[in-house]
mmCIF file with all atom_site columns, N, CA and C in Angstrom:
data_model
loop_
_atom_site.group_PDB
_atom_site.id
_atom_site.type_symbol
_atom_site.label_atom_id
_atom_site.label_alt_id
_atom_site.label_comp_id
_atom_site.label_asym_id
_atom_site.label_entity_id
_atom_site.label_seq_id
_atom_site.pdbx_PDB_ins_code
_atom_site.Cartn_x
_atom_site.Cartn_y
_atom_site.Cartn_z
_atom_site.occupancy
_atom_site.B_iso_or_equiv
_atom_site.pdbx_formal_charge
_atom_site.auth_seq_id
_atom_site.auth_comp_id
_atom_site.auth_asym_id
_atom_site.auth_atom_id
_atom_site.pdbx_PDB_model_num
ATOM 1   N N  . MET A 1 1  ? -3.942  2.789   -19.421 1.00 0.00 ? 1  MET A N  1
ATOM 2   C CA . MET A 1 1  ? -2.568  3.006   -19.032 1.00 0.00 ? 1  MET A CA 1
ATOM 3   C C  . MET A 1 1  ? -2.006  1.687   -18.510 1.00 0.00 ? 1  MET A C  1
ATOM 4   N N  . ALA A 1 2  ? -0.801  1.360   -18.896 1.00 0.00 ? 2  ALA A N  1
ATOM 5   C CA . ALA A 1 2  ? -0.137  0.133   -18.455 1.00 0.00 ? 2  ALA A CA 1
ATOM 6   C C  . ALA A 1 2  ? 0.632   0.392   -17.172 1.00 0.00 ? 2  ALA A C  1
ATOM 7   N N  . LYS A 1 3  ? 0.901   -0.679  -16.457 1.00 0.00 ? 3  LYS A N  1
ATOM 8   C CA . LYS A 1 3  ? 1.644   -0.576  -15.200 1.00 0.00 ? 3  LYS A CA 1
ATOM 9   C C  . LYS A 1 3  ? 2.965   -1.306  -15.377 1.00 0.00 ? 3  LYS A C  1
ATOM 10  N N  . ILE A 1 4  ? 4.052   -0.664  -14.967 1.00 0.00 ? 4  ILE A N  1
ATOM 11  C CA . ILE A 1 4  ? 5.378   -1.262  -15.039 1.00 0.00 ? 4  ILE A CA 1
ATOM 12  C C  . ILE A 1 4  ? 5.960   -1.304  -13.637 1.00 0.00 ? 4  ILE A C  1
ATOM 13  N N  . THR A 1 5  ? 6.462   -2.462  -13.249 1.00 0.00 ? 5  THR A N  1
ATOM 14  C CA . THR A 1 5  ? 7.100   -2.628  -11.952 1.00 0.00 ? 5  THR A CA 1
ATOM 15  C C  . THR A 1 5  ? 8.592   -2.805  -12.187 1.00 0.00 ? 5  THR A C  1
ATOM 16  N N  . LEU A 1 6  ? 9.396   -2.008  -11.521 1.00 0.00 ? 6  LEU A N  1
ATOM 17  C CA . LEU A 1 6  ? 10.848  -2.065  -11.692 1.00 0.00 ? 6  LEU A CA 1
ATOM 18  C C  . LEU A 1 6  ? 11.518  -2.541  -10.418 1.00 0.00 ? 6  LEU A C  1
ATOM 19  N N  . GLU A 1 7  ? 12.537  -3.354  -10.596 1.00 0.00 ? 7  GLU A N  1
ATOM 20  C CA . GLU A 1 7  ? 13.394  -3.735  -9.483  1.00 0.00 ? 7  GLU A CA 1
ATOM 21  C C  . GLU A 1 7  ? 14.780  -3.197  -9.795  1.00 0.00 ? 7  GLU A C  1
ATOM 22  N N  . TYR A 1 8  ? 15.350  -2.455  -8.872  1.00 0.00 ? 8  TYR A N  1
ATOM 23  C CA . TYR A 1 8  ? 16.660  -1.875  -9.099  1.00 0.00 ? 8  TYR A CA 1
ATOM 24  C C  . TYR A 1 8  ? 17.361  -1.667  -7.771  1.00 0.00 ? 8  TYR A C  1
ATOM 25  N N  . ASP A 1 9  ? 18.652  -1.462  -7.839  1.00 0.00 ? 9  ASP A N  1
ATOM 26  C CA . ASP A 1 9  ? 19.446  -1.193  -6.650  1.00 0.00 ? 9  ASP A CA 1
ATOM 27  C C  . ASP A 1 9  ? 19.298  0.300   -6.318  1.00 0.00 ? 9  ASP A C  1
ATOM 28  N N  . ALA A 1 10 ? 18.673  0.608   -5.215  1.00 0.00 ? 10 ALA A N  1
ATOM 29  C CA . ALA A 1 10 ? 18.396  2.000   -4.850  1.00 0.00 ? 10 ALA A CA 1
ATOM 30  C C  . ALA A 1 10 ? 19.674  2.779   -4.537  1.00 0.00 ? 10 ALA A C  1
ATOM 31  N N  . ARG A 1 11 ? 20.781  2.082   -4.335  1.00 0.00 ? 11 ARG A N  1
ATOM 32  C CA . ARG A 1 11 ? 22.045  2.769   -4.057  1.00 0.00 ? 11 ARG A CA 1
ATOM 33  C C  . ARG A 1 11 ? 22.842  3.058   -5.318  1.00 0.00 ? 11 ARG A C  1
ATOM 34  N N  . ASN A 1 12 ? 22.366  2.590   -6.467  1.00 0.00 ? 12 ASN A N  1
ATOM 35  C CA . ASN A 1 12 ? 23.059  2.803   -7.727  1.00 0.00 ? 12 ASN A CA 1
ATOM 36  C C  . ASN A 1 12 ? 22.731  4.200   -8.255  1.00 0.00 ? 12 ASN A C  1
ATOM 37  N N  . PRO A 1 13 ? 23.727  5.081   -8.376  1.00 0.00 ? 13 PRO A N  1
ATOM 38  C CA . PRO A 1 13 ? 23.446  6.456   -8.811  1.00 0.00 ? 13 PRO A CA 1
ATOM 39  C C  . PRO A 1 13 ? 22.942  6.526   -10.252 1.00 0.00 ? 13 PRO A C  1
ATOM 40  N N  . VAL A 1 14 ? 23.381  5.650   -11.119 1.00 0.00 ? 14 VAL A N  1
ATOM 41  C CA . VAL A 1 14 ? 22.908  5.659   -12.511 1.00 0.00 ? 14 VAL A CA 1
ATOM 42  C C  . VAL A 1 14 ? 21.423  5.299   -12.551 1.00 0.00 ? 14 VAL A C  1
ATOM 43  N N  . ALA A 1 15 ? 21.014  4.320   -11.762 1.00 0.00 ? 15 ALA A N  1
ATOM 44  C CA . ALA A 1 15 ? 19.603  3.931   -11.721 1.00 0.00 ? 15 ALA A CA 1
ATOM 45  C C  . ALA A 1 15 ? 18.752  5.079   -11.180 1.00 0.00 ? 15 ALA A C  1
ATOM 46  N N  . LYS A 1 16 ? 19.238  5.752   -10.148 1.00 0.00 ? 16 LYS A N  1
ATOM 47  C CA . LYS A 1 16 ? 18.494  6.883   -9.587  1.00 0.00 ? 16 LYS A CA 1
ATOM 48  C C  . LYS A 1 16 ? 18.321  7.996   -10.612 1.00 0.00 ? 16 LYS A C  1
ATOM 49  N N  . LYS A 1 17 ? 19.399  8.325   -11.316 1.00 0.00 ? 17 LYS A N  1
ATOM 50  C CA . LYS A 1 17 ? 19.335  9.404   -12.318 1.00 0.00 ? 17 LYS A CA 1
ATOM 51  C C  . LYS A 1 17 ? 18.414  9.022   -13.468 1.00 0.00 ? 17 LYS A C  1
ATOM 52  N N  . THR A 1 18 ? 18.450  7.762   -13.875 1.00 0.00 ? 18 THR A N  1
ATOM 53  C CA . THR A 1 18 ? 17.589  7.304   -14.961 1.00 0.00 ? 18 THR A CA 1
ATOM 54  C C  . THR A 1 18 ? 16.120  7.399   -14.570 1.00 0.00 ? 18 THR A C  1
ATOM 55  N N  . LEU A 1 19 ? 15.790  6.956   -13.361 1.00 0.00 ? 19 LEU A N  1
ATOM 56  C CA . LEU A 1 19 ? 14.399  7.058   -12.899 1.00 0.00 ? 19 LEU A CA 1
ATOM 57  C C  . LEU A 1 19 ? 13.962  8.511   -12.753 1.00 0.00 ? 19 LEU A C  1
ATOM 58  N N  . ALA A 1 20 ? 14.846  9.348   -12.244 1.00 0.00 ? 20 ALA A N  1
ATOM 59  C CA . ALA A 1 20 ? 14.519  10.770  -12.106 1.00 0.00 ? 20 ALA A CA 1
ATOM 60  C C  . ALA A 1 20 ? 14.250  11.389  -13.477 1.00 0.00 ? 20 ALA A C  1
ATOM 61  N N  . TYR A 1 21 ? 15.024  10.999  -14.463 1.00 0.00 ? 21 TYR A N  1
ATOM 62  C CA . TYR A 1 21 ? 14.831  11.519  -15.816 1.00 0.00 ? 21 TYR A CA 1
ATOM 63  C C  . TYR A 1 21 ? 13.489  11.071  -16.381 1.00 0.00 ? 21 TYR A C  1
ATOM 64  N N  . ILE A 1 22 ? 13.180  9.790   -16.224 1.00 0.00 ? 22 ILE A N  1
ATOM 65  C CA . ILE A 1 22 ? 11.907  9.262   -16.740 1.00 0.00 ? 22 ILE A CA 1
ATOM 66  C C  . ILE A 1 22 ? 10.732  9.988   -16.086 1.00 0.00 ? 22 ILE A C  1
ATOM 67  N N  . LEU A 1 23 ? 10.823  10.219  -14.774 1.00 0.00 ? 23 LEU A N  1
ATOM 68  C CA . LEU A 1 23 ? 9.735   10.913  -14.077 1.00 0.00 ? 23 LEU A CA 1
ATOM 69  C C  . LEU A 1 23 ? 9.670   12.386  -14.463 1.00 0.00 ? 23 LEU A C  1
ATOM 70  N N  . SER A 1 24 ? 10.815  12.995  -14.773 1.00 0.00 ? 24 SER A N  1
ATOM 71  C CA . SER A 1 24 ? 10.821  14.423  -15.126 1.00 0.00 ? 24 SER A CA 1
ATOM 72  C C  . SER A 1 24 ? 10.215  14.680  -16.499 1.00 0.00 ? 24 SER A C  1
ATOM 73  N N  . ILE A 1 25 ? 10.207  13.683  -17.375 1.00 0.00 ? 25 ILE A N  1
ATOM 74  C CA . ILE A 1 25 ? 9.608   13.843  -18.699 1.00 0.00 ? 25 ILE A CA 1
ATOM 75  C C  . ILE A 1 25 ? 8.117   14.119  -18.567 1.00 0.00 ? 25 ILE A C  1
ATOM 76  N N  . GLY A 1 26 ? 7.482   13.500  -17.600 1.00 0.00 ? 26 GLY A N  1
ATOM 77  C CA . GLY A 1 26 ? 6.093   13.819  -17.310 1.00 0.00 ? 26 GLY A CA 1
ATOM 78  C C  . GLY A 1 26 ? 5.067   12.855  -17.850 1.00 0.00 ? 26 GLY A C  1
ATOM 79  N N  . PHE A 1 27 ? 5.455   11.830  -18.572 1.00 0.00 ? 27 PHE A N  1
ATOM 80  C CA . PHE A 1 27 ? 4.443   10.906  -19.079 1.00 0.00 ? 27 PHE A CA 1
ATOM 81  C C  . PHE A 1 27 ? 4.231   9.712   -18.159 1.00 0.00 ? 27 PHE A C  1
ATOM 82  N N  . SER A 1 28 ? 4.832   9.754   -17.005 1.00 0.00 ? 28 SER A N  1
ATOM 83  C CA . SER A 1 28 ? 4.633   8.691   -16.024 1.00 0.00 ? 28 SER A CA 1
ATOM 84  C C  . SER A 1 28 ? 4.437   9.305   -14.644 1.00 0.00 ? 28 SER A C  1
ATOM 85  N N  . GLU A 1 29 ? 3.923   8.508   -13.734 1.00 0.00 ? 29 GLU A N  1
ATOM 86  C CA . GLU A 1 29 ? 3.709   8.981   -12.376 1.00 0.00 ? 29 GLU A CA 1
ATOM 87  C C  . GLU A 1 29 ? 3.994   7.853   -11.399 1.00 0.00 ? 29 GLU A C  1
ATOM 88  N N  . VAL A 1 30 ? 4.313   8.210   -10.189 1.00 0.00 ? 30 VAL A N  1
ATOM 89  C CA . VAL A 1 30 ? 4.583   7.239   -9.142  1.00 0.00 ? 30 VAL A CA 1
ATOM 90  C C  . VAL A 1 30 ? 3.454   7.323   -8.131  1.00 0.00 ? 30 VAL A C  1
ATOM 91  N N  . LYS A 1 31 ? 2.813   6.187   -7.890  1.00 0.00 ? 31 LYS A N  1
ATOM 92  C CA . LYS A 1 31 ? 1.754   6.129   -6.888  1.00 0.00 ? 31 LYS A CA 1
ATOM 93  C C  . LYS A 1 31 ? 2.325   5.440   -5.660  1.00 0.00 ? 31 LYS A C  1
ATOM 94  N N  . PRO A 1 32 ? 2.311   6.110   -4.528  1.00 0.00 ? 32 PRO A N  1
ATOM 95  C CA . PRO A 1 32 ? 2.849   5.480   -3.319  1.00 0.00 ? 32 PRO A CA 1
ATOM 96  C C  . PRO A 1 32 ? 1.968   4.321   -2.875  1.00 0.00 ? 32 PRO A C  1
ATOM 97  N N  . ARG A 1 33 ? 2.602   3.286   -2.379  1.00 0.00 ? 33 ARG A N  1
ATOM 98  C CA . ARG A 1 33 ? 1.869   2.129   -1.888  1.00 0.00 ? 33 ARG A CA 1
ATOM 99  C C  . ARG A 1 33 ? 1.358   2.384   -0.479  1.00 0.00 ? 33 ARG A C  1
ATOM 100 N N  . LYS A 1 34 ? 0.196   1.832   -0.195  1.00 0.00 ? 34 LYS A N  1
ATOM 101 C CA . LYS A 1 34 ? -0.355  1.928   1.153   1.00 0.00 ? 34 LYS A CA 1
ATOM 102 C C  . LYS A 1 34 ? 0.008   0.668   1.913   1.00 0.00 ? 34 LYS A C  1
ATOM 103 N N  . THR A 1 35 ? 0.315   0.838   3.168   1.00 0.00 ? 35 THR A N  1
ATOM 104 C CA . THR A 1 35 ? 0.567   -0.324  4.014   1.00 0.00 ? 35 THR A CA 1
ATOM 105 C C  . THR A 1 35 ? -0.774  -0.923  4.430   1.00 0.00 ? 35 THR A C  1
ATOM 106 N N  . GLY A 1 36 ? -0.723  -2.113  4.962   1.00 0.00 ? 36 GLY A N  1
ATOM 107 C CA . GLY A 1 36 ? -1.948  -2.766  5.425   1.00 0.00 ? 36 GLY A CA 1
ATOM 108 C C  . GLY A 1 36 ? -2.635  -1.977  6.521   1.00 0.00 ? 36 GLY A C  1
ATOM 109 N N  . LEU A 1 37 ? -1.836  -1.360  7.377   1.00 0.00 ? 37 LEU A N  1
ATOM 110 C CA . LEU A 1 37 ? -2.395  -0.560  8.463   1.00 0.00 ? 37 LEU A CA 1
ATOM 111 C C  . LEU A 1 37 ? -3.111  0.669   7.913   1.00 0.00 ? 37 LEU A C  1
ATOM 112 N N  . GLU A 1 38 ? -2.507  1.331   6.909   1.00 0.00 ? 38 GLU A N  1
ATOM 113 C CA . GLU A 1 38 ? -3.153  2.494   6.296   1.00 0.00 ? 38 GLU A CA 1
ATOM 114 C C  . GLU A 1 38 ? -4.465  2.101   5.624   1.00 0.00 ? 38 GLU A C  1
ATOM 115 N N  . GLU A 1 39 ? -4.473  0.940   4.962   1.00 0.00 ? 39 GLU A N  1
ATOM 116 C CA . GLU A 1 39 ? -5.713  0.468   4.336   1.00 0.00 ? 39 GLU A CA 1
ATOM 117 C C  . GLU A 1 39 ? -6.781  0.157   5.384   1.00 0.00 ? 39 GLU A C  1
ATOM 118 N N  . ALA A 1 40 ? -6.367  -0.396  6.524   1.00 0.00 ? 40 ALA A N  1
ATOM 119 C CA . ALA A 1 40 ? -7.321  -0.703  7.591   1.00 0.00 ? 40 ALA A CA 1
ATOM 120 C C  . ALA A 1 40 ? -7.942  0.572   8.144   1.00 0.00 ? 40 ALA A C  1
ATOM 121 N N  . PHE A 1 41 ? -7.118  1.600   8.378   1.00 0.00 ? 41 PHE A N  1
ATOM 122 C CA . PHE A 1 41 ? -7.655  2.869   8.873   1.00 0.00 ? 41 PHE A CA 1
ATOM 123 C C  . PHE A 1 41 ? -8.582  3.505   7.848   1.00 0.00 ? 41 PHE A C  1
ATOM 124 N N  . GLU A 1 42 ? -8.258  3.383   6.581   1.00 0.00 ? 42 GLU A N  1
ATOM 125 C CA . GLU A 1 42 ? -9.123  3.922   5.528   1.00 0.00 ? 42 GLU A CA 1
ATOM 126 C C  . GLU A 1 42 ? -10.467 3.195   5.520   1.00 0.00 ? 42 GLU A C  1
ATOM 127 N N  . ASP A 1 43 ? -10.445 1.870   5.701   1.00 0.00 ? 43 ASP A N  1
ATOM 128 C CA . ASP A 1 43 ? -11.684 1.101   5.769   1.00 0.00 ? 43 ASP A CA 1
ATOM 129 C C  . ASP A 1 43 ? -12.546 1.563   6.931   1.00 0.00 ? 43 ASP A C  1
ATOM 130 N N  . ILE A 1 44 ? -11.939 1.807   8.073   1.00 0.00 ? 44 ILE A N  1
ATOM 131 C CA . ILE A 1 44 ? -12.684 2.263   9.249   1.00 0.00 ? 44 ILE A CA 1
ATOM 132 C C  . ILE A 1 44 ? -13.287 3.639   8.989   1.00 0.00 ? 44 ILE A C  1
ATOM 133 N N  . GLU A 1 45 ? -12.491 4.555   8.405   1.00 0.00 ? 45 GLU A N  1
ATOM 134 C CA . GLU A 1 45 ? -12.984 5.912   8.143   1.00 0.00 ? 45 GLU A CA 1
ATOM 135 C C  . GLU A 1 45 ? -14.134 5.917   7.150   1.00 0.00 ? 45 GLU A C  1
ATOM 136 N N  . LYS A 1 46 ? -14.096 5.038   6.158   1.00 0.00 ? 46 LYS A N  1
ATOM 137 C CA . LYS A 1 46 ? -15.140 5.016   5.135   1.00 0.00 ? 46 LYS A CA 1
ATOM 138 C C  . LYS A 1 46 ? -16.324 4.134   5.511   1.00 0.00 ? 46 LYS A C  1
ATOM 139 N N  . GLY A 1 47 ? -16.268 3.512   6.706   1.00 0.00 ? 47 GLY A N  1
ATOM 140 C CA . GLY A 1 47 ? -17.399 2.738   7.187   1.00 0.00 ? 47 GLY A CA 1
ATOM 141 C C  . GLY A 1 47 ? -17.496 1.344   6.609   1.00 0.00 ? 47 GLY A C  1
ATOM 142 N N  . ARG A 1 48 ? -16.429 0.828   6.055   1.00 0.00 ? 48 ARG A N  1
ATOM 143 C CA . ARG A 1 48 ? -16.468 -0.525  5.500   1.00 0.00 ? 48 ARG A CA 1
ATOM 144 C C  . ARG A 1 48 ? -16.283 -1.589  6.576   1.00 0.00 ? 48 ARG A C  1
ATOM 145 N N  . ILE A 1 49 ? -15.902 -1.181  7.787   1.00 0.00 ? 49 ILE A N  1
ATOM 146 C CA . ILE A 1 49 ? -15.746 -2.100  8.905   1.00 0.00 ? 49 ILE A CA 1
ATOM 147 C C  . ILE A 1 49 ? -16.922 -1.868  9.848   1.00 0.00 ? 49 ILE A C  1
ATOM 148 N N  . THR A 1 50 ? -17.661 -2.932  10.134  1.00 0.00 ? 50 THR A N  1
ATOM 149 C CA . THR A 1 50 ? -18.813 -2.772  11.017  1.00 0.00 ? 50 THR A CA 1
ATOM 150 C C  . THR A 1 50 ? -18.574 -3.373  12.391  1.00 0.00 ? 50 THR A C  1
ATOM 151 N N  . ARG A 1 51 ? -17.628 -4.318  12.492  1.00 0.00 ? 51 ARG A N  1
ATOM 152 C CA . ARG A 1 51 ? -17.364 -4.938  13.778  1.00 0.00 ? 51 ARG A CA 1
ATOM 153 C C  . ARG A 1 51 ? -15.916 -5.420  13.803  1.00 0.00 ? 51 ARG A C  1
ATOM 154 N N  . ILE A 1 52 ? -15.287 -5.249  14.925  1.00 0.00 ? 52 ILE A N  1
ATOM 155 C CA . ILE A 1 52 ? -13.914 -5.707  15.089  1.00 0.00 ? 52 ILE A CA 1
ATOM 156 C C  . ILE A 1 52 ? -13.941 -6.960  15.941  1.00 0.00 ? 52 ILE A C  1
ATOM 157 N N  . TYR A 1 53 ? -13.345 -8.016  15.431  1.00 0.00 ? 53 TYR A N  1
ATOM 158 C CA . TYR A 1 53 ? -13.315 -9.289  16.134  1.00 0.00 ? 53 TYR A CA 1
ATOM 159 C C  . TYR A 1 53 ? -11.992 -9.459  16.875  1.00 0.00 ? 53 TYR A C  1
ATOM 160 N N  . THR A 1 54 ? -12.103 -9.907  18.096  1.00 0.00 ? 54 THR A N  1
ATOM 161 C CA . THR A 1 54 ? -10.935 -10.269 18.887  1.00 0.00 ? 54 THR A CA 1
ATOM 162 C C  . THR A 1 54 ? -11.096 -11.736 19.269  1.00 0.00 ? 54 THR A C  1
ATOM 163 N N  . PRO A 1 55 ? -10.039 -12.390 19.706  1.00 0.00 ? 55 PRO A N  1
ATOM 164 C CA . PRO A 1 55 ? -10.189 -13.803 20.084  1.00 0.00 ? 55 PRO A CA 1
ATOM 165 C C  . PRO A 1 55 ? -11.261 -14.030 21.143  1.00 0.00 ? 55 PRO A C  1
ATOM 166 N N  . LYS A 1 56 ? -11.379 -13.108 22.106  1.00 0.00 ? 56 LYS A N  1
ATOM 167 C CA . LYS A 1 56 ? -12.403 -13.261 23.143  1.00 0.00 ? 56 LYS A CA 1
ATOM 168 C C  . LYS A 1 56 ? -13.810 -13.121 22.566  1.00 0.00 ? 56 LYS A C  1
ATOM 169 N N  . SER A 1 57 ? -14.026 -12.137 21.721  1.00 0.00 ? 57 SER A N  1
ATOM 170 C CA . SER A 1 57 ? -15.368 -11.920 21.182  1.00 0.00 ? 57 SER A CA 1
ATOM 171 C C  . SER A 1 57 ? -15.785 -13.067 20.274  1.00 0.00 ? 57 SER A C  1
ATOM 172 N N  . ARG A 1 58 ? -14.852 -13.685 19.567  1.00 0.00 ? 58 ARG A N  1
ATOM 173 C CA . ARG A 1 58 ? -15.202 -14.835 18.728  1.00 0.00 ? 58 ARG A CA 1
ATOM 174 C C  . ARG A 1 58 ? -15.591 -16.025 19.586  1.00 0.00 ? 58 ARG A C  1
ATOM 175 N N  . ARG A 1 59 ? -14.914 -16.202 20.706  1.00 0.00 ? 59 ARG A N  1
ATOM 176 C CA . ARG A 1 59 ? -15.256 -17.302 21.603  1.00 0.00 ? 59 ARG A CA 1
ATOM 177 C C  . ARG A 1 59 ? -16.657 -17.113 22.165  1.00 0.00 ? 59 ARG A C  1
ATOM 178 N N  . ASN A 1 60 ? -16.989 -15.904 22.565  1.00 0.00 ? 60 ASN A N  1
ATOM 179 C CA . ASN A 1 60 ? -18.300 -15.614 23.136  1.00 0.00 ? 60 ASN A CA 1
ATOM 180 C C  . ASN A 1 60 ? -19.401 -15.677 22.081  1.00 0.00 ? 60 ASN A C  1
ATOM 181 N N  . GLU A 1 61 ? -19.053 -15.385 20.838  1.00 0.00 ? 61 GLU A N  1
ATOM 182 C CA . GLU A 1 61 ? -20.031 -15.351 19.771  1.00 0.00 ? 61 GLU A CA 1
ATOM 183 C C  . GLU A 1 61 ? -20.552 -16.753 19.436  1.00 0.00 ? 61 GLU A C  1
ATOM 184 N N  . LYS A 1 62 ? -19.691 -17.753 19.538  1.00 0.00 ? 62 LYS A N  1
ATOM 185 C CA . LYS A 1 62 ? -20.073 -19.125 19.169  1.00 0.00 ? 62 LYS A CA 1
ATOM 186 C C  . LYS A 1 62 ? -21.013 -19.757 20.183  1.00 0.00 ? 62 LYS A C  1
ATOM 187 N N  . THR A 1 63 ? -20.985 -19.319 21.416  1.00 0.00 ? 63 THR A N  1
ATOM 188 C CA . THR A 1 63 ? -21.829 -19.940 22.436  1.00 0.00 ? 63 THR A CA 1
ATOM 189 C C  . THR A 1 63 ? -23.160 -19.261 22.567  1.00 0.00 ? 63 THR A C  1
#
């Protein structure tokens, strides 16, 4: 499946109707984007993060 990125004026009613029509046909789907914070929480939940570094802990780690 190919990926298409569109840039459009969200306040334009013709653009909104056109996108709604394309999505209603059913051969395409919209995947919501995750923010960096959501990805970080997902990493923590799935155990991909083993240690959280803060400026103080990095200073103590080097000595």
